[in-house]
CSV table of C-alpha atoms and ligand atoms in Angstrom, one decimal:
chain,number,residue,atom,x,y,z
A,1,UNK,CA,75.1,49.9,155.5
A,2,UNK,CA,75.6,47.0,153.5
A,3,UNK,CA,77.9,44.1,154.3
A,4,UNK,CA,80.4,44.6,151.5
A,5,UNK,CA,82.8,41.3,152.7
A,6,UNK,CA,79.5,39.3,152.7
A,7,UNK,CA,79.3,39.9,149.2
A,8,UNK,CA,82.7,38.8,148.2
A,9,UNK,CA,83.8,35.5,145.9
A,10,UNK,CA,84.8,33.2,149.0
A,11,UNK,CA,88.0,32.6,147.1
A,12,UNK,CA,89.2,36.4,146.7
A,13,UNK,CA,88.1,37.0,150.9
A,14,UNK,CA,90.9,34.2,151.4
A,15,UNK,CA,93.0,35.2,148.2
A,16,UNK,CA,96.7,35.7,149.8
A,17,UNK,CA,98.1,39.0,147.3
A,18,UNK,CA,101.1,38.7,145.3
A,19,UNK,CA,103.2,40.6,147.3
A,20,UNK,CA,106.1,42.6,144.5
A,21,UNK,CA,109.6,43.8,145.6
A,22,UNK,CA,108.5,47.0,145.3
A,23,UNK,CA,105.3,46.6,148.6
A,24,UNK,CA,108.0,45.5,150.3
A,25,UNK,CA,110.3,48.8,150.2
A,26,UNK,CA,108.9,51.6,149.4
A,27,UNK,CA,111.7,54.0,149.5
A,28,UNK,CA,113.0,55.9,146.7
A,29,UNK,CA,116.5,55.9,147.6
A,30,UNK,CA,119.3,52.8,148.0
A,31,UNK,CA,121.0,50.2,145.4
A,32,UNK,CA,118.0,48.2,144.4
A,33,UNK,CA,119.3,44.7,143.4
A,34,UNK,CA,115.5,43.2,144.4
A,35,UNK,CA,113.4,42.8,141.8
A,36,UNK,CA,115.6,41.6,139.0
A,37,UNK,CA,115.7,44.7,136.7
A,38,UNK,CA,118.5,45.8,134.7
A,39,UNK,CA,120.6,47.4,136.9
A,40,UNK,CA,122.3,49.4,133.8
A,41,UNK,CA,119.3,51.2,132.6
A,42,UNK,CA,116.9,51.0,129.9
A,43,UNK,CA,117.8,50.1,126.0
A,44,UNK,CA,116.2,53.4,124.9
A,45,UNK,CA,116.7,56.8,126.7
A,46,UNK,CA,114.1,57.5,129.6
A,47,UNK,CA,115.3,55.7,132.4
A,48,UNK,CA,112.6,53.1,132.1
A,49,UNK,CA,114.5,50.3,133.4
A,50,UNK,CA,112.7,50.2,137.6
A,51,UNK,CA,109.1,49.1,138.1
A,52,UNK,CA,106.6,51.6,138.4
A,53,UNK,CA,104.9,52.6,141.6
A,54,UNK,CA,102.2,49.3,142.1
A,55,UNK,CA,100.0,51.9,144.4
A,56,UNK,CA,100.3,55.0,142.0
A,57,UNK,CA,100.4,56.5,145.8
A,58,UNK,CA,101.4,60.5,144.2
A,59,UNK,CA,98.6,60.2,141.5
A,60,UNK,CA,96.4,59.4,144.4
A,61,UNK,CA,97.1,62.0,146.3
A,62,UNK,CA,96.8,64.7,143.8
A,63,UNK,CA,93.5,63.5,142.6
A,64,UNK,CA,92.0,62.6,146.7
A,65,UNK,CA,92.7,66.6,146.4
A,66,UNK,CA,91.1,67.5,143.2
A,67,UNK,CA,88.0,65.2,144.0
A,68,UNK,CA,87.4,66.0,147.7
A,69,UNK,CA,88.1,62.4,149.0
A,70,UNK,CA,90.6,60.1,150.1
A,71,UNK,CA,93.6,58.1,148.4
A,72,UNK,CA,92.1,55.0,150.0
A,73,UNK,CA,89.1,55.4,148.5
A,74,UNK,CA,90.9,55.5,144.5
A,75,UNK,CA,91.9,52.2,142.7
A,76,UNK,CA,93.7,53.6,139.7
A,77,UNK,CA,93.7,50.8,136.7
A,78,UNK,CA,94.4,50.6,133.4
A,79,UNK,CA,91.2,52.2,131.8
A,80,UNK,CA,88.1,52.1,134.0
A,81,UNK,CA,88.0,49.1,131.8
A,82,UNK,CA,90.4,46.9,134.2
A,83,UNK,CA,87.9,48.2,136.8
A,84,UNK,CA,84.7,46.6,135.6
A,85,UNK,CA,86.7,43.5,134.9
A,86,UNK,CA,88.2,43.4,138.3
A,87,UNK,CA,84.8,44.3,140.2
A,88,UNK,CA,83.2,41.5,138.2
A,89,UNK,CA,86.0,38.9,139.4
A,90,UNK,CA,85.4,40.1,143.3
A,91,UNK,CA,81.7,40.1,143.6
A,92,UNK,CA,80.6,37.8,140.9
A,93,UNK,CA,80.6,33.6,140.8
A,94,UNK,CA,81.3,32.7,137.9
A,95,UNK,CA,77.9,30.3,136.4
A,96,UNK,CA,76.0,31.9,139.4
A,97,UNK,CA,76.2,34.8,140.2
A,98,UNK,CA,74.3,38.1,137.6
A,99,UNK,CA,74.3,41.7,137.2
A,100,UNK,CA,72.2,43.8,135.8
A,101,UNK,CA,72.4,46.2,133.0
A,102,UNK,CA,70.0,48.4,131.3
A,103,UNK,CA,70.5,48.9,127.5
A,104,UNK,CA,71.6,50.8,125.1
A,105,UNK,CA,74.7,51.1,127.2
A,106,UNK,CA,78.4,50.7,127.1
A,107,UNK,CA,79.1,47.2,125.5
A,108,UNK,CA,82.0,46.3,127.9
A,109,UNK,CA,79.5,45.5,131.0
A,110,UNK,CA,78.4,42.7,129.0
A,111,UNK,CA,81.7,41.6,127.5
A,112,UNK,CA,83.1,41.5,131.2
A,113,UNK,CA,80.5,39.4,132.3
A,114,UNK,CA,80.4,37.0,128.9
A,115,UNK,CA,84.2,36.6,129.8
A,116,UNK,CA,83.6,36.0,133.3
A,117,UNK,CA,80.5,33.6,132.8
A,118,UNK,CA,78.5,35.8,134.8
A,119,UNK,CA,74.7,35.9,134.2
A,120,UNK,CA,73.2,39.0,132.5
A,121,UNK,CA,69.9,40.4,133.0
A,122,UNK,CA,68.0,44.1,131.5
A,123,UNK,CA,66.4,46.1,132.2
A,124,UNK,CA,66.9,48.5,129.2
A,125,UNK,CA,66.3,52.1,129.1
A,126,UNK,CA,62.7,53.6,128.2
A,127,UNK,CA,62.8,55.0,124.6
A,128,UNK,CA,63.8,58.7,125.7
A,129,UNK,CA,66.6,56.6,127.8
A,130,UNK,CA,65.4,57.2,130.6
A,131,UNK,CA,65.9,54.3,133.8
A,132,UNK,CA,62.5,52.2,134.3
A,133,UNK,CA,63.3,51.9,138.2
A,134,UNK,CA,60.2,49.3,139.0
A,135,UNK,CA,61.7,47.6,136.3
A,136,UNK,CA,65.1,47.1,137.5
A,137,UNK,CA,64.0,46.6,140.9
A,138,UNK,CA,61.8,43.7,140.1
A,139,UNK,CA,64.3,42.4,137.6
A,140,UNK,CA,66.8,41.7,140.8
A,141,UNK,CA,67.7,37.9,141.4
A,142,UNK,CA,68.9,36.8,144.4
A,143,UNK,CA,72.1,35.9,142.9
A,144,UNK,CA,72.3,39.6,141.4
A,145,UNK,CA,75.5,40.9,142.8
A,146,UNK,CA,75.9,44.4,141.0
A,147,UNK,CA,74.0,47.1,139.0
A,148,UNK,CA,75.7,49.2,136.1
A,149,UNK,CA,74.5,52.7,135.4
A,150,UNK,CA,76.0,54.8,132.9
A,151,UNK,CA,75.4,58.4,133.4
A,152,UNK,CA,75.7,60.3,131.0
A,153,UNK,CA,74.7,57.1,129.3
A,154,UNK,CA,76.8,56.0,126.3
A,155,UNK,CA,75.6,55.4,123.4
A,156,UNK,CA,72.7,57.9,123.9
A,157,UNK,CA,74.4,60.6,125.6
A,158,UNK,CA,72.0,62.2,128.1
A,159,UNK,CA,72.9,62.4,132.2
A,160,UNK,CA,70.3,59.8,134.1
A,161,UNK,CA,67.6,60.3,137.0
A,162,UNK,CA,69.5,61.1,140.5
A,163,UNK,CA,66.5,60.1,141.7
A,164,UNK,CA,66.2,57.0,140.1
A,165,UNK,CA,69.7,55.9,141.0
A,166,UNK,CA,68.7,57.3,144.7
A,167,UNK,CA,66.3,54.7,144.4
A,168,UNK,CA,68.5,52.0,143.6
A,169,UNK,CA,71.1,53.0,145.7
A,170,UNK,CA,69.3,52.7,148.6
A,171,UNK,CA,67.2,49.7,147.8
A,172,UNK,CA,69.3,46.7,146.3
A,173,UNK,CA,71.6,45.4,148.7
A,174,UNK,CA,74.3,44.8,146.4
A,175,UNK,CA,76.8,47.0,144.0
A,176,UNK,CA,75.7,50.2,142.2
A,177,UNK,CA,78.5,50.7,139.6
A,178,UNK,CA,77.6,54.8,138.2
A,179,UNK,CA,80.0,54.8,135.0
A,180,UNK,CA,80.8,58.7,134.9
A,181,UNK,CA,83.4,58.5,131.7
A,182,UNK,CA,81.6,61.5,130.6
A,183,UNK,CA,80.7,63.4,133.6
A,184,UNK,CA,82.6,66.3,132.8
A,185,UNK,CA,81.0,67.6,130.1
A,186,UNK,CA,77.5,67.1,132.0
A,187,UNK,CA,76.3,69.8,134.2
A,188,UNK,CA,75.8,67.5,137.0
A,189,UNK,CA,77.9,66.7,140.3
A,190,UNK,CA,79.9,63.6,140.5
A,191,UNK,CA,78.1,61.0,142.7
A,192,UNK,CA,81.5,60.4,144.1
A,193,UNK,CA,80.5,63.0,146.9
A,194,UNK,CA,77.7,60.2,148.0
A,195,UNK,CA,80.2,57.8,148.8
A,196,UNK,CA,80.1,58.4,152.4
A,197,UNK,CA,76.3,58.0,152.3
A,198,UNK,CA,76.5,54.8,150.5
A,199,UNK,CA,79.3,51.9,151.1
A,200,UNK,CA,77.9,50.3,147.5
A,201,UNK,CA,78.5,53.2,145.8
A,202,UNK,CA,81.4,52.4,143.3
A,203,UNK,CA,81.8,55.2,140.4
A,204,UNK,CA,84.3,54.6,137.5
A,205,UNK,CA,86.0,57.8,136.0
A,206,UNK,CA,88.6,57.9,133.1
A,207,UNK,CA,91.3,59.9,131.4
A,208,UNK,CA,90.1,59.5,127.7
A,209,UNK,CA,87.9,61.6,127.2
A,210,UNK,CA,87.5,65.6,128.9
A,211,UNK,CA,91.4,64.6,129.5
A,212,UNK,CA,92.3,63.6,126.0
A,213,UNK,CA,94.7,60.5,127.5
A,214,UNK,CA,92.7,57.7,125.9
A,215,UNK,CA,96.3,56.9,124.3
A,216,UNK,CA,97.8,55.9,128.0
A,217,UNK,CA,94.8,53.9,129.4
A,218,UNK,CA,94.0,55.4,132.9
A,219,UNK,CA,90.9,55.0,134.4
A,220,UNK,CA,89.6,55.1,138.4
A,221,UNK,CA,87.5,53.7,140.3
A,222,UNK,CA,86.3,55.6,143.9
A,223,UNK,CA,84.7,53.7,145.9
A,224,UNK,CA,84.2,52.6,150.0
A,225,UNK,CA,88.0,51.6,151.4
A,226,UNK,CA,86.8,47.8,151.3
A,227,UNK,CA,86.3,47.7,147.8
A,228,UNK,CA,89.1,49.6,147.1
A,229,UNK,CA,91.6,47.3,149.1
A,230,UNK,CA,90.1,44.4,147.2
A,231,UNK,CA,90.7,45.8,143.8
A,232,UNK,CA,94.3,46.4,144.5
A,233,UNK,CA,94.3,43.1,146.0
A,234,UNK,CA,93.2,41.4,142.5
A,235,UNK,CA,94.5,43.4,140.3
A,236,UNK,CA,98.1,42.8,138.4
A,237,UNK,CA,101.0,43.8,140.6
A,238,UNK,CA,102.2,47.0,138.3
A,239,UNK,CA,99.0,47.1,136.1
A,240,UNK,CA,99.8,50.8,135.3
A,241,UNK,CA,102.7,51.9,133.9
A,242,UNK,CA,105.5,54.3,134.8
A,243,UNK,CA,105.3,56.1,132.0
A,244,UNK,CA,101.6,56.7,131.9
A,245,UNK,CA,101.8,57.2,135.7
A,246,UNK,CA,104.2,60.3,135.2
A,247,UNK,CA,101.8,62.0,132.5
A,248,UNK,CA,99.2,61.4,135.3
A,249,UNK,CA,100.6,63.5,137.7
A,250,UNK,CA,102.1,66.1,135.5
A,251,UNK,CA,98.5,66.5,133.9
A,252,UNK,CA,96.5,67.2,137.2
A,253,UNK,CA,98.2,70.3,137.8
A,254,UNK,CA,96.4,71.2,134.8
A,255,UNK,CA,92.7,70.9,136.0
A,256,UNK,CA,92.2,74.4,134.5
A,257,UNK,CA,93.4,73.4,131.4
A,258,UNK,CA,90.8,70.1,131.1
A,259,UNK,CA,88.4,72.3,131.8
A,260,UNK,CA,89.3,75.0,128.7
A,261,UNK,CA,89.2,72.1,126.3
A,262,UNK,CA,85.9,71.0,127.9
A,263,UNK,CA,84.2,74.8,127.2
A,264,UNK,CA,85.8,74.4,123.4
A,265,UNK,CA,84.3,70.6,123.0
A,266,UNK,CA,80.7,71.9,124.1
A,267,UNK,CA,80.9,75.1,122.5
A,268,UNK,CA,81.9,72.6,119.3
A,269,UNK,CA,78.8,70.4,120.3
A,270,UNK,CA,76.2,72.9,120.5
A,271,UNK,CA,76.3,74.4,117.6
A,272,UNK,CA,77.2,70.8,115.7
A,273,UNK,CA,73.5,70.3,117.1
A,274,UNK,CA,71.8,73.6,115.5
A,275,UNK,CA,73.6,72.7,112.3
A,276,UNK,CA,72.9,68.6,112.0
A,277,UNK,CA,69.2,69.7,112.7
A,278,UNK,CA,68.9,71.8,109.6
A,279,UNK,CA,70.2,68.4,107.3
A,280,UNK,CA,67.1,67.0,105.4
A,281,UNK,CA,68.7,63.3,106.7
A,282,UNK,CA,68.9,64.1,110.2
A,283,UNK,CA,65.4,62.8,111.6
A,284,UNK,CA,66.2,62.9,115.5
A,285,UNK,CA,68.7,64.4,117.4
A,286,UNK,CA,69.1,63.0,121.1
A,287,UNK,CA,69.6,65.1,124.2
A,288,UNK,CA,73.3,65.1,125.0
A,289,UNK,CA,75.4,65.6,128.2
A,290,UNK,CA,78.4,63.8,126.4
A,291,UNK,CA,80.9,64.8,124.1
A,292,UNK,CA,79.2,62.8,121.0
A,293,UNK,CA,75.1,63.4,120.0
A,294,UNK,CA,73.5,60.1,119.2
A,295,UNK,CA,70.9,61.1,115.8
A,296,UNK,CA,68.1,59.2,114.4
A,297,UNK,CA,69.2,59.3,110.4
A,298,UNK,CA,67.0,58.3,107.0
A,299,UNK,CA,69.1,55.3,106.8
A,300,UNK,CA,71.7,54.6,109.1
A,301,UNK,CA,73.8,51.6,107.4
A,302,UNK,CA,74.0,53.8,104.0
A,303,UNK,CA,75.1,57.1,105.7
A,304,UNK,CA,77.3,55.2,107.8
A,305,UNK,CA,79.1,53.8,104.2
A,306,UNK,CA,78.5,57.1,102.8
A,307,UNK,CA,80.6,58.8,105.8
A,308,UNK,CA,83.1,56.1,105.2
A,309,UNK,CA,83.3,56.6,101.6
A,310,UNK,CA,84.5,60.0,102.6
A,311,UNK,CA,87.0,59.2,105.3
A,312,UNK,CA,84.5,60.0,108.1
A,313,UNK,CA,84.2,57.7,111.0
A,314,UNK,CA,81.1,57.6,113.3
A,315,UNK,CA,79.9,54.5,115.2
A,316,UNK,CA,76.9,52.8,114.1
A,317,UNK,CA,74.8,52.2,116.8
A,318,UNK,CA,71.4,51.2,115.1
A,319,UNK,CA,71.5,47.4,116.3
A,320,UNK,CA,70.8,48.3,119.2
A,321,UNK,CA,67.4,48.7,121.6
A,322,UNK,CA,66.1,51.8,120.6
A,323,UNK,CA,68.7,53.5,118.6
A,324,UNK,CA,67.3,52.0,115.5
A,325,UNK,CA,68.7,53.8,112.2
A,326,UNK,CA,70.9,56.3,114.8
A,327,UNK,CA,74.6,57.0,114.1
A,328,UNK,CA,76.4,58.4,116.9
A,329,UNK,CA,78.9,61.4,116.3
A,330,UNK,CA,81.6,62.0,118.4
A,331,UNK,CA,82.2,65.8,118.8
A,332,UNK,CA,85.0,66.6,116.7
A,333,UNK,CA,87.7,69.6,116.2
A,334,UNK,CA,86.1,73.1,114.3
A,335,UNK,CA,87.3,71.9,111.4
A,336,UNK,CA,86.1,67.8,111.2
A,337,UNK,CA,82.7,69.2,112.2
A,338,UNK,CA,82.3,71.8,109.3
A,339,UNK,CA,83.7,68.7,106.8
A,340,UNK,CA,81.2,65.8,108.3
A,341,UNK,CA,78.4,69.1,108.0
A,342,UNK,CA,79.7,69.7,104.3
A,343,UNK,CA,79.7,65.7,103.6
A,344,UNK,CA,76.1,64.8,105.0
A,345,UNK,CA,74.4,67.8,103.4
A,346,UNK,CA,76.0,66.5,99.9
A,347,UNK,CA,74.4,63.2,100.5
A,348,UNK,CA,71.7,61.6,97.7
A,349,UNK,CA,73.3,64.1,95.8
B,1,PLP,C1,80.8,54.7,129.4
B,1,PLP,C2,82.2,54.3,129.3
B,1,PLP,N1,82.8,53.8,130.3
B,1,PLP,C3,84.1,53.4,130.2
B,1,PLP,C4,84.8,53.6,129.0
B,1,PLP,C5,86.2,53.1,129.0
B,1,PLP,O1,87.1,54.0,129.4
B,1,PLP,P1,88.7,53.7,129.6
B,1,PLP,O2,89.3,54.2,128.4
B,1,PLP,O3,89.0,54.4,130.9
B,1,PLP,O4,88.8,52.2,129.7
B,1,PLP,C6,84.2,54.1,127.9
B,1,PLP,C7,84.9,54.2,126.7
B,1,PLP,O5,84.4,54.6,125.6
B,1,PLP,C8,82.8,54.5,128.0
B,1,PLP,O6,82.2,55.0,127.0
């Protein structure tokens, strides 16, 4: 087991919490005159006029349920975003202190760390994205304080080696962040049932994507109670909302339902596959565990105009390591993936 305090900023072990009027009484019921709201009620209907829940304690407790662990063990943020920011303020000094990444990955490791001054190092993917373990191994610095993994990996979409993150796991004596947005259209178990194996373990989940609640920016993190109770320590007092909050809670007694518009996305995906592989421009199609296929095109920046041209939207990912001249398609309804299939095969025409 790893010394989680050891690796701490000195300043956030001594950091004294903003304490709000709302950790000091928690009930529900009484004449609340203590926190300086408007004690006649909201402008607009809603009654949106208290402070929401700073603990999000019933969201917690529905999802400890629906993910076989405990609340302590769930900071809720504002996107799995705030997560990454916050876990980069705890562990890393700013001007000392690095993490590792390995690229092609999600762009808002590196933006974290660019805002935070922390010290980047990679250890990028092999060509078929796959993790060069001696690599990141040997690429650790002593001053390395976390590792970010993103399985399945965006931009390229496929699940990475358990093994390889096994590996690591169990040999750097620092934090393994596994990013999971998309675990649930991957055929893979969550790595949140290791957390009792591994106090480093800290996996990042969201609701915008097999949820569809991108537009209310929730995100978790799960992770060993020590790391938990510092990111609630750190992070704003009410950093997610009331209203967002409620939708949580209503939504997860509609697991069943996720996992309907899950089937219809990768029923949606597969055959977007089989039919993008017919087009004459399509060179390479990517394995995918995601809900988006990364594909190697003729030419990505004029398909990518093309696409726009039409109204059609994709991200151009071709600047980065090893998706040269690759678009990447996020899986759309029936229809948008019979109209981007109708657009590409016109193009050159
Ligand atoms: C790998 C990965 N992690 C995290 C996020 C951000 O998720 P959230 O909306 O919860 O901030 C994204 C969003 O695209 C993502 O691709």
């Amino acid at each position: 087991m790893i010394n989680i305090v050891s690796l701490l900023r000195e300043n956030i072990k001594s950091l004294k919490p903003y304490s709000s009027a709302r950790d000091e009484y928690t009930g529900s019921i009484g004449i609340f005159l203590d926190a300086n709201e408007n004690s006649f009620g909201s402008i607009p209907d809603g009654n949106l006029n208290r402070y929401p829940d700073p603990h999000q304690r019933e969201i917690k407790e529905k999802l400890s349920k629906i993910k076989k662990t405990n609340p302590e063990n769930i900071f809720i943020g504002n996107g799995s975003d705030e997560a990454i920011d916050l876990l980069m303020r705890a562990f890393c000094k700013p001007g000392k202190d690095s993490i590792l990444i390995m690229p092609p990955t999600y762009g808002m490791y590196r933006v974290a760390a660019d805002i935070n001054d922390v010290n980047i190092i990679e250890a990028p993917l092999t060509a078929e994205f796959t993790i060069e373990t001696d690599e990141v191994l040997s690429s650790i610095k002593t001053n390395t304080k976390m590792i970010f993994i993103c399985s399945p990996n965006n931009p390229s979409g496929n699940l990475l080696s358990r093994n390889s993150i096994l590996k690591i796991l169990s040999s750097f004596d620092g934090i393994v962040v596994v990013d999971e947005a998309y675990i649930d259209f991957a055929n893979e178990d969550s790595w949140i049932s290791k957390l009792n194996s591994f106090n480093n373990l800290v996996v990042l989940q969201t609701f915008s994507k097999a949820w569809g609640l991108a537009n209310i920016r929730v995100g978790m993190a799960y992770a060993n109670e020590i790391i938990i109770s510092v990111l609630n320590k750190i992070k704003y007092p009410y950093n997610v909302n009331g209203v967002s909050q409620q939708i949580i809670i209503d939504t997860l007694d509609n697991e069943a339902r996720k996992n309907e518009v899950v089937n219809k996305i990768l029923f949606e995906r597969n055959k977007l596959v089989k039919v993008l592989s017919t087009l004459d421009i399509i060179e390479h199609i990517f394995s995918t565990d995601s809900n988006f296929i990364l594909a190697k095109v003729s030419d990505a920046n004029k398909v990518y105009d093309y696409l726009l041209e039409n109204k059609i939207i994709v991200r151009n990912r071709s600047n980065m390591i090893n998706c040269e001249e690759c678009l990447r398609f996020t899986v759309g309804t029936e229809e948008e993936n019979n109209k981007l299939i109708d657009i590409l095969s016109k193009y050159g025409e």
